[in-house]
Amino acid sequence: MTALTATAFQGRAEVVFHPQCFLSAGHFAGDDEARAAAFLEFANDPAFAHVWFARGGYGSGRILPRVLDGLRAAAKGKSYLGYSDCGFLLAALYRNGYRVAHGPFPHEIRRDGGDAVVTRALAWMIDGAREALEPSIDGKHPVAAFNLTILSMLVGTPWLPDLRGHVVMIEEVSEHLYAIDRLMAHLASSSVLQGVAGLRLGRMSDIPQNDPPFGQTPEEIVRHWCALAGIPFLGMADIGHDVANKVVPFGLP
Amino acid sequence: MTALTATAFQGRAEVVFHPQCFLSAGHFAGDDEARAAAFLEFANDPAFAHVWFARGGYGSGRILPRVLDGLRAAAKGKSYLGYSDCGFLLAALYRNGYRVAHGPFPHEIRRDGGDAVVTRALAWMIDGAREALEPSIDGKHPVAAFNLTILSMLVGTPWLPDLRGHVVMIEEVSEHLYAIDRLMAHLASSSVLQGVAGLRLGRMSDIPQNDPPFGQTPEEIVRHWCALAGIPFLGMADIGHDVANKVVPFGLP
């Protein structure tokens, strides 16, 4: 990462890893208190321009109540980048007026082609590079992007932002087609997508075998529920758990 | 099944399988229209004392809007038995004043010890056998039981019943511990369990390996979220995806 920022960005920025990233406590990189404290320490430090979540997995929702109450003025001046499980934090931060974006993790430098995805995220943070953005973003409609499971788990909670008027993009990984259908049914049966400008489908990757074959593709599933719920389906979105994952800054530019 | 009703119940009852049970349409036993029509045909037929859902899997939530509008007077005079995915139907029917119960499927006759579990369900339907009931049911508090995932997917939908004052039992199968934790976080962060008399934990079975080890047992996870959300944890419930699964008639006896 240091080599990358030194070469691709001429040392104009530095990525600082909080020591908490290297902790381990069961499933998590440190217990809830340690993870919440680390987040608040960097979010509230005016020396940092961005908070870049190191990776997904599961756990960001567990620290929400602790971190929202601990944010100070310096936290409003920066943006927060991540996706997947970090959608809990992105949602709650966006709802509370913070600048957030759905996009790659530093951890993804380990992927094949990982340099490119990490460079894209850095290009957006350091230079606001337009080519890092999801290409359907038109600057006219506010946008938001979520992992499908996380958006379902936000329904009925105090963390869910008001998505009316937004183009909402969804992506998913490692879920069966029946589960994708069930998640879409959940969104379509609740008020979460009522009044959105439309829905875009990112990549649904690494889908386990359905037994028997489900009988519909992810796009057919999403179109089915959009039609039933009266949600405009706007086509595909260039986001997903892969190296092509583009950046979606929530709201309007 | 015919042999079982003939011997154990002296032919005092007959189980009739709707032909729809043997249909196949991708993931489902017939398309939504066929499944909804079959349900309504039997639910609205005064000749039947019970509607016994054949099996779980996924799909009952897809037919909810169609079936609720099609129920007639005869549907109120009977009870509806099933669990797992059928929790969508149980929830919506209970919310609309129908008699429902969480309990075994006829399909489970294929399990090792399947005769016993099916006989238990029949004993409850035919004779109202007390020994078929989940043993913590005290007749003082209304009760309800759900698969944990299904209860989470009901949050924010028009199918979720008012569970205030109820002892709510949950069970789960084939979900990772991190997913169980995430589902409990969802329930604890929404209003679904606010005002319940308490929560009981049924069996969480066939849990895939968590990598790394999650660090908490299902009971520790449930206790954690109950404590945070101020929900009384009342102990275990004798329900689950297994042959010991007892019957939980929703509400009061």
Short mmCIF file of C-alpha atoms in Angstrom, two decimals:
data_model
loop_
_atom_site.label_atom_id
_atom_site.label_comp_id
_atom_site.label_asym_id
_atom_site.label_seq_id
_atom_site.Cartn_x
_atom_site.Cartn_y
_atom_site.Cartn_z
CA MET A 1 0.00 0.00 0.00
CA THR A 2 2.87 2.36 0.82
CA ALA A 3 4.56 1.46 -2.47
CA LEU A 4 1.30 2.10 -4.30
CA THR A 5 0.69 5.54 -2.82
CA ALA A 6 4.36 6.43 -3.38
CA THR A 7 4.38 5.47 -7.07
CA ALA A 8 0.84 5.94 -8.40
CA PHE A 9 0.18 9.07 -6.33
CA GLN A 10 3.71 10.49 -5.92
CA GLY A 11 3.44 10.28 -2.17
CA ARG A 12 0.62 12.82 -2.08
CA ALA A 13 -1.21 10.67 0.42
CA GLU A 14 -0.49 8.12 3.10
CA VAL A 15 -2.64 5.20 4.20
CA VAL A 16 -2.42 4.69 7.96
CA PHE A 17 -3.64 1.39 9.38
CA HIS A 18 -5.01 1.57 12.89
CA PRO A 19 -3.43 -1.15 15.07
CA GLN A 20 -6.97 -2.44 15.70
CA CYS A 21 -7.00 -3.83 12.14
CA PHE A 22 -4.55 -6.49 13.28
CA LEU A 23 -6.42 -7.54 16.42
CA SER A 24 -8.37 -10.78 16.61
CA ALA A 25 -11.30 -11.67 18.89
CA GLY A 26 -13.23 -14.69 17.62
CA HIS A 27 -14.93 -13.66 14.39
CA PHE A 28 -13.88 -10.03 14.75
CA ALA A 29 -10.79 -7.82 14.44
CA GLY A 30 -10.97 -6.94 18.12
CA ASP A 31 -14.02 -6.83 20.36
CA ASP A 32 -16.85 -4.33 19.83
CA GLU A 33 -15.28 -1.81 22.21
CA ALA A 34 -11.89 -1.94 20.52
CA ARG A 35 -13.37 -1.63 17.02
CA ALA A 36 -15.67 1.22 18.02
CA ALA A 37 -12.81 3.07 19.77
CA ALA A 38 -10.52 2.70 16.74
CA PHE A 39 -13.20 3.99 14.39
CA LEU A 40 -13.92 7.00 16.60
CA GLU A 41 -10.23 7.79 17.10
CA PHE A 42 -9.64 8.13 13.34
CA ALA A 43 -13.07 9.57 12.47
CA ASN A 44 -12.60 12.35 15.04
CA ASP A 45 -8.99 13.11 14.06
CA PRO A 46 -8.86 16.16 11.75
CA ALA A 47 -5.50 14.95 10.38
CA PHE A 48 -7.30 12.29 8.30
CA ALA A 49 -9.24 13.18 5.15
CA HIS A 50 -10.97 9.81 4.82
CA VAL A 51 -11.87 6.74 6.83
CA TRP A 52 -11.32 3.69 4.64
CA PHE A 53 -12.77 0.53 6.11
CA ALA A 54 -10.19 -2.26 5.90
CA ARG A 55 -12.54 -5.14 5.03
CA GLY A 56 -16.03 -6.57 5.25
CA GLY A 57 -17.16 -9.86 6.70
CA TYR A 58 -19.46 -9.21 9.61
CA GLY A 59 -19.46 -6.90 12.60
CA SER A 60 -19.91 -3.24 11.66
CA GLY A 61 -23.58 -3.32 12.72
CA ARG A 62 -22.57 -4.35 16.22
CA ILE A 63 -20.74 -1.08 16.91
CA LEU A 64 -23.35 1.31 15.49
CA PRO A 65 -24.92 2.48 18.76
CA ARG A 66 -21.46 3.16 20.28
CA VAL A 67 -19.99 5.07 17.37
CA LEU A 68 -22.90 7.35 16.42
CA ASP A 69 -22.91 8.97 19.84
CA GLY A 70 -19.14 9.44 19.82
CA LEU A 71 -18.65 11.32 16.57
CA ARG A 72 -17.34 14.90 16.86
CA ALA A 73 -17.12 17.86 14.46
CA ALA A 74 -14.00 16.59 12.66
CA ALA A 75 -15.94 13.50 11.60
CA LYS A 76 -18.21 15.56 9.33
CA GLY A 77 -15.32 16.87 7.25
CA LYS A 78 -14.26 13.55 5.80
CA SER A 79 -15.70 10.70 3.78
CA TYR A 80 -16.13 7.03 4.69
CA LEU A 81 -15.43 4.32 2.10
CA GLY A 82 -16.29 0.63 2.22
CA TYR A 83 -19.03 -1.84 1.24
CA SER A 84 -20.47 -5.28 1.99
CA ASP A 85 -20.97 -5.60 5.77
CA CYS A 86 -19.84 -1.97 6.18
CA GLY A 87 -23.20 -1.04 4.66
CA PHE A 88 -24.50 -0.88 8.23
CA LEU A 89 -22.09 1.95 8.97
CA LEU A 90 -22.56 3.63 5.58
CA ALA A 91 -26.33 3.62 6.10
CA ALA A 92 -26.25 5.02 9.61
CA LEU A 93 -23.61 7.63 8.77
CA TYR A 94 -25.48 8.76 5.64
CA ARG A 95 -28.72 9.00 7.57
CA ASN A 96 -26.95 11.26 10.03
CA GLY A 97 -25.52 13.61 7.42
CA TYR A 98 -22.04 12.18 6.87
CA ARG A 99 -20.37 11.73 3.47
CA VAL A 100 -20.11 8.04 2.65
CA ALA A 101 -19.29 5.95 -0.42
CA HIS A 102 -19.74 2.32 -1.42
CA GLY A 103 -16.45 1.04 -2.82
CA PRO A 104 -13.42 -1.25 -2.53
CA PHE A 105 -11.50 -2.18 0.62
CA PRO A 106 -7.72 -1.95 1.09
CA HIS A 107 -7.87 -5.66 2.01
CA GLU A 108 -8.70 -6.38 -1.63
CA ILE A 109 -5.11 -5.68 -2.65
CA ARG A 110 -4.78 -9.44 -2.05
CA ARG A 111 -7.10 -10.26 -4.96
CA ASP A 112 -5.82 -11.10 -8.44
CA GLY A 113 -5.75 -7.64 -10.00
CA GLY A 114 -5.94 -6.14 -6.52
CA ASP A 115 -3.59 -3.26 -7.33
CA ALA A 116 -6.14 -1.91 -9.82
CA VAL A 117 -9.08 -2.00 -7.43
CA VAL A 118 -7.13 -0.39 -4.60
CA THR A 119 -5.71 2.23 -6.97
CA ARG A 120 -9.27 3.06 -8.08
CA ALA A 121 -10.34 3.64 -4.49
CA LEU A 122 -7.28 5.79 -3.83
CA ALA A 123 -7.84 7.76 -7.05
CA TRP A 124 -11.32 8.63 -5.86
CA MET A 125 -10.17 9.59 -2.36
CA ILE A 126 -7.05 11.52 -3.40
CA ASP A 127 -8.11 13.09 -6.72
CA GLY A 128 -11.88 12.63 -6.83
CA ALA A 129 -11.27 10.75 -10.10
CA ARG A 130 -14.45 10.52 -12.18
CA GLU A 131 -13.32 7.25 -13.80
CA ALA A 132 -13.50 5.62 -10.37
CA LEU A 133 -17.26 6.27 -10.21
CA GLU A 134 -19.99 3.80 -11.12
CA PRO A 135 -20.68 4.87 -14.73
CA SER A 136 -24.48 5.23 -14.50
CA ILE A 137 -24.18 8.02 -11.92
CA ASP A 138 -25.61 11.05 -13.71
CA GLY A 139 -25.40 13.70 -11.02
CA LYS A 140 -29.13 14.34 -11.32
CA HIS A 141 -30.45 11.65 -8.97
CA PRO A 142 -29.01 10.95 -5.55
CA VAL A 143 -27.59 7.43 -5.37
CA ALA A 144 -26.90 4.77 -2.75
CA ALA A 145 -25.52 1.24 -2.94
CA PHE A 146 -25.87 -1.74 -0.65
CA ASN A 147 -25.19 -5.38 -0.26
CA LEU A 148 -28.64 -6.92 -0.60
CA THR A 149 -28.51 -8.85 2.68
CA ILE A 150 -27.38 -5.78 4.60
CA LEU A 151 -30.17 -3.64 3.14
CA SER A 152 -32.68 -6.30 4.23
CA MET A 153 -31.20 -6.32 7.75
CA LEU A 154 -31.56 -2.53 7.91
CA VAL A 155 -35.35 -2.66 7.39
CA GLY A 156 -37.16 -1.50 10.51
CA THR A 157 -34.02 -0.27 12.25
CA PRO A 158 -33.08 3.30 13.21
CA TRP A 159 -30.04 3.09 10.87
CA LEU A 160 -31.91 2.97 7.56
CA PRO A 161 -31.66 6.25 5.60
CA ASP A 162 -34.55 7.75 3.65
CA LEU A 163 -33.94 6.47 0.12
CA ARG A 164 -36.83 8.25 -1.59
CA GLY A 165 -35.72 9.79 -4.87
CA HIS A 166 -32.50 7.75 -4.91
CA VAL A 167 -31.21 5.38 -7.53
CA VAL A 168 -30.44 2.37 -5.31
CA MET A 169 -27.84 -0.18 -6.42
CA ILE A 170 -27.59 -3.64 -4.91
CA GLU A 171 -24.99 -6.38 -5.09
CA GLU A 172 -24.59 -9.76 -3.41
CA VAL A 173 -22.09 -12.58 -2.94
CA SER A 174 -22.31 -16.23 -1.86
CA GLU A 175 -26.09 -16.34 -1.43
CA HIS A 176 -28.38 -18.99 -2.95
CA LEU A 177 -30.89 -17.82 -5.56
CA TYR A 178 -33.75 -18.73 -3.22
CA ALA A 179 -32.21 -16.47 -0.58
CA ILE A 180 -31.78 -13.65 -3.12
CA ASP A 181 -35.44 -14.06 -4.01
CA ARG A 182 -36.40 -13.99 -0.32
CA LEU A 183 -34.34 -10.86 0.29
CA MET A 184 -35.92 -9.12 -2.69
CA ALA A 185 -39.37 -10.20 -1.42
CA HIS A 186 -38.47 -8.60 1.91
CA LEU A 187 -37.48 -5.31 0.32
CA ALA A 188 -40.54 -5.33 -1.94
CA SER A 189 -42.89 -6.02 1.00
CA SER A 190 -41.49 -3.26 3.19
CA SER A 191 -41.34 0.48 2.67
CA VAL A 192 -37.55 0.66 2.19
CA LEU A 193 -37.73 1.10 -1.60
CA GLN A 194 -41.01 3.01 -1.78
CA GLY A 195 -40.49 6.22 -3.69
CA VAL A 196 -37.01 5.45 -4.96
CA ALA A 197 -36.11 6.71 -8.43
CA GLY A 198 -35.25 3.13 -9.35
CA LEU A 199 -33.18 0.05 -8.66
CA ARG A 200 -29.98 -1.07 -10.38
CA LEU A 201 -28.56 -4.57 -10.16
CA GLY A 202 -24.88 -4.98 -9.44
CA ARG A 203 -23.13 -8.33 -9.67
CA MET A 204 -24.42 -11.31 -7.71
CA SER A 205 -21.37 -13.52 -7.59
CA ASP A 206 -20.28 -16.88 -6.21
CA ILE A 207 -23.90 -18.11 -6.04
CA PRO A 208 -24.02 -21.64 -4.57
CA GLN A 209 -25.80 -24.38 -6.53
CA ASN A 210 -29.57 -24.34 -6.03
CA ASP A 211 -31.07 -27.84 -5.73
CA PRO A 212 -33.32 -28.13 -7.73
CA PRO A 213 -32.36 -25.37 -10.24
CA PHE A 214 -34.15 -22.22 -9.08
CA GLY A 215 -35.63 -21.42 -12.46
CA GLN A 216 -34.85 -17.69 -12.59
CA THR A 217 -31.66 -15.65 -13.01
CA PRO A 218 -30.78 -12.88 -10.53
CA GLU A 219 -31.94 -10.30 -13.08
CA GLU A 220 -35.27 -12.10 -13.57
CA ILE A 221 -35.72 -12.26 -9.79
CA VAL A 222 -35.02 -8.55 -9.35
CA ARG A 223 -37.25 -7.60 -12.29
CA HIS A 224 -40.07 -9.76 -10.85
CA TRP A 225 -40.06 -8.03 -7.49
CA CYS A 226 -39.54 -4.56 -8.95
CA ALA A 227 -42.59 -5.08 -11.19
CA LEU A 228 -44.73 -6.33 -8.29
CA ALA A 229 -43.72 -3.46 -6.02
CA GLY A 230 -43.87 -0.74 -8.69
CA ILE A 231 -40.15 0.02 -8.47
CA PRO A 232 -38.53 1.18 -11.74
CA PHE A 233 -35.81 -1.29 -12.76
CA LEU A 234 -33.07 0.77 -14.38
CA GLY A 235 -30.61 -1.92 -15.51
CA MET A 236 -27.25 -3.04 -14.26
CA ALA A 237 -24.73 -1.39 -11.91
CA ASP A 238 -20.98 -1.81 -12.10
CA ILE A 239 -20.50 -2.86 -8.48
CA GLY A 240 -19.86 -6.20 -6.78
CA HIS A 241 -17.45 -8.31 -4.76
CA ASP A 242 -14.73 -8.17 -7.42
CA VAL A 243 -11.90 -6.04 -8.81
CA ALA A 244 -14.24 -4.17 -11.18
CA ASN A 245 -16.18 -2.75 -8.22
CA LYS A 246 -16.68 0.99 -8.81
CA VAL A 247 -17.22 3.78 -6.27
CA VAL A 248 -20.74 5.00 -5.44
CA PRO A 249 -20.69 8.17 -3.31
CA PHE A 250 -24.10 8.37 -1.61
CA GLY A 251 -26.39 11.28 -2.40
CA LEU A 252 -25.58 13.89 -5.03
CA PRO A 253 -22.03 14.92 -6.03
CA MET B 1 -49.38 -41.76 6.18
CA THR B 2 -52.57 -43.74 5.53
CA ALA B 3 -51.16 -46.69 7.50
CA LEU B 4 -50.27 -44.35 10.35
CA THR B 5 -53.71 -42.77 10.62
CA ALA B 6 -55.33 -46.22 10.31
CA THR B 7 -53.30 -47.81 13.13
CA ALA B 8 -52.34 -45.03 15.57
CA PHE B 9 -55.65 -43.18 15.22
CA GLN B 10 -58.05 -46.03 14.31
CA GLY B 11 -58.96 -44.38 11.06
CA ARG B 12 -60.52 -41.43 12.89
CA ALA B 13 -58.87 -39.07 10.44
CA GLU B 14 -57.62 -39.03 6.93
CA VAL B 15 -54.73 -37.02 5.47
CA VAL B 16 -55.52 -35.80 1.96
CA PHE B 17 -52.63 -34.57 -0.19
CA HIS B 18 -53.54 -31.90 -2.71
CA PRO B 19 -52.17 -32.83 -6.16
CA GLN B 20 -50.25 -29.53 -6.11
CA CYS B 21 -47.87 -31.10 -3.58
CA PHE B 22 -46.47 -33.24 -6.38
CA LEU B 23 -45.99 -30.42 -8.91
CA SER B 24 -42.58 -29.02 -9.74
CA ALA B 25 -41.71 -25.57 -11.13
CA GLY B 26 -38.04 -24.73 -10.62
CA HIS B 27 -37.47 -24.31 -6.90
CA PHE B 28 -41.17 -24.62 -6.09
CA ALA B 29 -43.93 -27.27 -5.93
CA GLY B 30 -45.87 -25.52 -8.69
CA ASP B 31 -45.82 -21.87 -9.62
CA ASP B 32 -47.17 -19.16 -7.30
CA GLU B 33 -50.62 -19.31 -8.84
CA ALA B 34 -50.90 -23.10 -8.50
CA ARG B 35 -49.68 -23.08 -4.90
CA ALA B 36 -51.95 -20.21 -3.90
CA ALA B 37 -54.96 -21.87 -5.57
CA ALA B 38 -54.29 -25.21 -3.84
CA PHE B 39 -53.98 -23.52 -0.46
CA LEU B 40 -57.21 -21.58 -0.93
CA GLU B 41 -59.10 -24.64 -2.21
CA PHE B 42 -58.37 -26.62 0.96
CA ALA B 43 -58.49 -23.65 3.37
CA ASN B 44 -61.94 -22.68 2.11
CA ASP B 45 -63.30 -26.27 2.12
CA PRO B 46 -65.37 -26.87 5.28
CA ALA B 47 -64.75 -30.64 4.92
CA PHE B 48 -61.21 -30.19 6.23
CA ALA B 49 -60.47 -29.55 9.91
CA HIS B 50 -56.85 -28.55 9.38
CA VAL B 51 -54.46 -27.36 6.73
CA TRP B 52 -51.14 -29.13 7.22
CA PHE B 53 -48.32 -27.64 5.19
CA ALA B 54 -46.42 -30.45 3.42
CA ARG B 55 -42.91 -29.06 3.78
CA GLY B 56 -40.72 -25.97 4.14
CA GLY B 57 -37.87 -24.80 1.94
CA TYR B 58 -38.78 -21.47 0.43
CA GLY B 59 -41.82 -20.00 -1.24
CA SER B 60 -44.72 -19.45 1.16
CA GLY B 61 -44.01 -15.73 1.38
CA ARG B 62 -44.44 -15.38 -2.38
CA ILE B 63 -48.13 -16.34 -2.25
CA LEU B 64 -49.13 -14.21 0.73
CA PRO B 65 -50.82 -11.33 -1.13
CA ARG B 66 -52.86 -13.78 -3.25
CA VAL B 67 -54.07 -16.01 -0.44
CA LEU B 68 -55.03 -13.44 2.20
CA ASP B 69 -57.60 -11.87 -0.11
CA GLY B 70 -59.04 -15.25 -1.10
CA LEU B 71 -59.86 -16.72 2.31
CA ARG B 72 -63.57 -17.31 3.06
CA ALA B 73 -65.54 -18.07 6.23
CA ALA B 74 -64.66 -21.78 6.29
CA ALA B 75 -60.99 -20.86 6.58
CA LYS B 76 -61.53 -19.40 10.07
CA GLY B 77 -62.85 -22.68 11.48
CA LYS B 78 -59.65 -24.67 11.07
CA SER B 79 -56.03 -24.54 12.13
CA TYR B 80 -52.87 -24.29 10.05
CA LEU B 81 -49.79 -26.31 10.98
CA GLY B 82 -46.23 -25.98 9.69
CA TYR B 83 -42.94 -24.21 10.42
CA SER B 84 -39.65 -23.05 8.86
CA ASP B 85 -40.43 -21.14 5.63
CA CYS B 86 -44.16 -21.51 6.37
CA GLY B 87 -43.63 -18.96 9.11
CA PHE B 88 -44.54 -16.33 6.50
CA LEU B 89 -48.01 -17.85 6.22
CA LEU B 90 -48.33 -18.53 9.96
CA ALA B 91 -47.45 -14.92 10.71
CA ALA B 92 -49.87 -13.40 8.21
CA LEU B 93 -52.69 -15.78 9.13
CA TYR B 94 -52.21 -15.17 12.86
CA ARG B 95 -52.15 -11.43 12.32
CA ASN B 96 -55.49 -11.77 10.53
CA GLY B 97 -57.18 -13.78 13.26
CA TYR B 98 -56.63 -17.36 12.08
CA ARG B 99 -55.60 -20.28 14.30
CA VAL B 100 -52.06 -21.34 13.46
CA ALA B 101 -49.43 -23.58 15.03
CA HIS B 102 -45.67 -24.05 14.59
CA GLY B 103 -44.96 -27.77 14.26
CA PRO B 104 -43.79 -30.71 12.12
CA PHE B 105 -44.47 -31.32 8.44
CA PRO B 106 -45.86 -34.56 6.93
CA HIS B 107 -42.75 -34.55 4.73
CA GLU B 108 -40.71 -35.33 7.85
CA ILE B 109 -41.99 -38.92 7.85
CA ARG B 110 -38.85 -39.48 5.75
CA ARG B 111 -36.57 -38.61 8.67
CA ASP B 112 -35.04 -41.26 10.94
CA GLY B 113 -37.72 -41.50 13.63
CA GLY B 114 -40.12 -39.74 11.28
CA ASP B 115 -43.12 -41.81 12.39
CA ALA B 116 -42.86 -40.30 15.87
CA VAL B 117 -42.74 -36.69 14.70
CA VAL B 118 -45.64 -37.14 12.28
CA THR B 119 -47.65 -39.02 14.92
CA ARG B 120 -47.08 -36.10 17.30
CA ALA B 121 -48.46 -33.64 14.79
CA LEU B 122 -51.46 -35.87 14.11
CA ALA B 123 -52.08 -36.38 17.85
CA TRP B 124 -52.26 -32.60 18.25
CA MET B 125 -54.59 -32.15 15.27
CA ILE B 126 -56.86 -35.14 15.95
CA ASP B 127 -56.92 -35.26 19.75
CA GLY B 128 -55.43 -31.94 20.85
CA ALA B 129 -52.87 -34.04 22.73
CA ARG B 130 -51.16 -32.02 25.45
CA GLU B 131 -47.96 -34.12 25.19
CA ALA B 132 -47.53 -32.82 21.63
CA LEU B 133 -47.14 -29.26 22.93
CA GLU B 134 -43.89 -27.47 23.61
CA PRO B 135 -43.52 -28.11 27.36
CA SER B 136 -42.88 -24.52 28.51
CA ILE B 137 -46.30 -23.38 27.30
CA ASP B 138 -48.10 -22.38 30.49
CA GLY B 139 -51.44 -21.18 29.18
CA LYS B 140 -50.90 -17.80 30.85
CA HIS B 141 -48.85 -16.04 28.19
CA PRO B 142 -49.69 -16.09 24.50
CA VAL B 143 -46.94 -17.78 22.51
CA ALA B 144 -45.54 -17.75 18.99
CA ALA B 145 -42.65 -19.54 17.31
CA PHE B 146 -40.57 -18.72 14.26
CA ASN B 147 -37.58 -19.66 12.26
CA LEU B 148 -35.12 -16.87 13.05
CA THR B 149 -34.46 -15.95 9.40
CA ILE B 150 -38.16 -15.81 8.61
CA LEU B 151 -38.87 -13.57 11.60
CA SER B 152 -36.13 -11.21 10.41
CA MET B 153 -37.62 -11.17 6.88
CA LEU B 154 -41.02 -10.26 8.37
CA VAL B 155 -39.70 -7.06 9.97
CA GLY B 156 -41.24 -4.01 8.32
CA THR B 157 -43.78 -6.01 6.30
CA PRO B 158 -47.58 -6.01 6.59
CA TRP B 159 -47.47 -9.72 7.56
CA LEU B 160 -45.81 -9.35 10.95
CA PRO B 161 -48.24 -9.92 13.86
CA ASP B 162 -48.21 -7.86 17.04
CA LEU B 163 -46.10 -9.99 19.39
CA ARG B 164 -46.39 -7.79 22.49
CA GLY B 165 -47.05 -9.89 25.58
CA HIS B 166 -46.05 -13.10 23.80
CA VAL B 167 -43.41 -15.63 24.69
CA VAL B 168 -41.59 -15.86 21.35
CA MET B 169 -39.62 -18.99 20.48
CA ILE B 170 -37.02 -19.08 17.72
CA GLU B 171 -35.19 -21.89 15.96
CA GLU B 172 -32.75 -22.05 13.05
CA VAL B 173 -31.03 -24.52 10.74
CA SER B 174 -27.99 -24.38 8.44
CA GLU B 175 -26.99 -20.80 9.22
CA HIS B 176 -23.49 -19.68 10.20
CA LEU B 177 -23.03 -18.26 13.70
CA TYR B 178 -22.17 -14.85 12.24
CA ALA B 179 -25.48 -14.91 10.36
CA ILE B 180 -27.35 -15.92 13.53
CA ASP B 181 -25.71 -13.00 15.31
CA ARG B 182 -26.67 -10.66 12.45
CA LEU B 183 -30.28 -11.87 12.51
CA MET B 184 -30.49 -11.37 16.27
CA ALA B 185 -28.97 -7.89 15.84
CA HIS B 186 -31.71 -7.16 13.32
CA LEU B 187 -34.49 -8.26 15.69
CA ALA B 188 -32.91 -6.39 18.59
CA SER B 189 -32.57 -3.18 16.53
CA SER B 190 -36.15 -3.21 15.29
CA SER B 191 -39.44 -3.06 17.18
CA VAL B 192 -40.48 -6.66 16.45
CA LEU B 193 -39.62 -7.94 19.95
CA GLN B 194 -40.40 -4.77 21.91
CA GLY B 195 -42.85 -5.56 24.66
CA VAL B 196 -42.71 -9.35 24.34
CA ALA B 197 -43.00 -11.37 27.56
CA GLY B 198 -39.70 -12.98 26.65
CA LEU B 199 -37.67 -15.00 24.18
CA ARG B 200 -36.97 -18.74 24.23
CA LEU B 201 -34.26 -20.41 22.19
CA GLY B 202 -35.11 -23.54 20.24
CA ARG B 203 -32.47 -25.66 18.57
CA MET B 204 -30.03 -24.11 16.11
CA SER B 205 -28.89 -27.14 14.15
CA ASP B 206 -26.57 -28.03 11.28
CA ILE B 207 -24.51 -24.84 11.80
CA PRO B 208 -21.74 -24.62 9.17
CA GLN B 209 -18.17 -24.16 10.37
CA ASN B 210 -17.31 -20.54 11.14
CA ASP B 211 -13.82 -19.54 9.96
CA PRO B 212 -12.33 -18.32 12.28
CA PRO B 213 -14.31 -19.79 15.22
CA PHE B 214 -17.03 -17.27 16.04
CA GLY B 215 -16.29 -17.16 19.75
CA GLN B 216 -19.86 -17.42 21.09
CA THR B 217 -22.45 -20.21 21.24
CA PRO B 218 -25.99 -19.64 19.92
CA GLU B 219 -27.21 -19.26 23.51
CA GLU B 220 -24.51 -16.66 24.26
CA ILE B 221 -25.44 -14.79 21.09
CA VAL B 222 -29.14 -14.74 21.95
CA ARG B 223 -28.46 -13.75 25.56
CA HIS B 224 -26.18 -10.92 24.36
CA TRP B 225 -28.84 -9.36 22.14
CA CYS B 226 -31.67 -9.94 24.62
CA ALA B 227 -29.65 -8.15 27.31
CA LEU B 228 -28.84 -5.22 25.01
CA ALA B 229 -32.45 -4.85 23.86
CA GLY B 230 -34.04 -5.40 27.28
CA ILE B 231 -35.81 -8.59 26.21
CA PRO B 232 -36.26 -11.19 28.98
CA PHE B 233 -34.44 -14.40 28.02
CA LEU B 234 -36.54 -17.25 29.36
CA GLY B 235 -34.41 -20.29 28.50
CA MET B 236 -34.70 -23.02 25.92
CA ALA B 237 -37.62 -24.16 23.76
CA ASP B 238 -38.21 -27.71 22.56
CA ILE B 239 -38.53 -26.84 18.87
CA GLY B 240 -36.23 -27.22 15.87
CA HIS B 241 -35.60 -28.87 12.53
CA ASP B 242 -35.61 -32.38 14.02
CA VAL B 243 -37.87 -35.22 15.16
CA ALA B 244 -38.19 -33.79 18.69
CA ASN B 245 -39.86 -30.64 17.32
CA LYS B 246 -42.96 -29.93 19.47
CA VAL B 247 -46.15 -28.07 18.56
CA VAL B 248 -46.57 -24.37 19.44
CA PRO B 249 -50.14 -23.14 18.85
CA PHE B 250 -49.93 -19.36 18.52
CA GLY B 251 -51.70 -17.21 21.09
CA LEU B 252 -53.47 -18.61 24.14
CA PRO B 253 -55.04 -22.10 24.28
#
